[in-house]
Amino acid sequence: GYGFLSERADFAERCEIEGITFVGPNVEHLRLFGDKGEARSAAIEAGVPVLKGVNRGVTLSEAQEFFKSIKG
């Protein structure tokens, strides 16, 4: 089934090395989408509409400021 190991780029890469057919996203995509900030940036670059947000971890005060700015 599709789950924990199947979402890991290192697992998919090891399958390739061992000659096992991995059924799922390719290693490059697993790496990209394993990093939510990079995934968000890639989506924006591809023209996918995304909700307002940030591409990195933030402090509590930064989060509070962000939510104040979008509250309207």
Coordinates of C-alpha atoms in Angstrom, one line a residue, residues 8-9 12-13 22-32:
R8 CA 10.5 8.5 1.4
A9 CA 12.9 9.5 -1.3
A12 CA 12.4 4.8 -3.6
E13 CA 16.1 5.4 -4.4
F22 CA 8.9 1.4 -7.2
V23 CA 5.3 2.2 -8.0
G24 CA 4.9 5.9 -7.0
P25 CA 6.4 9.3 -7.6
N26 CA 9.9 9.5 -8.8
V27 CA 12.8 10.2 -6.4
E28 CA 13.1 13.8 -7.5
H29 CA 9.5 14.5 -6.8
L30 CA 9.5 12.7 -3.5
R31 CA 12.5 14.9 -2.4
L32 CA 10.8 18.0 -3.6

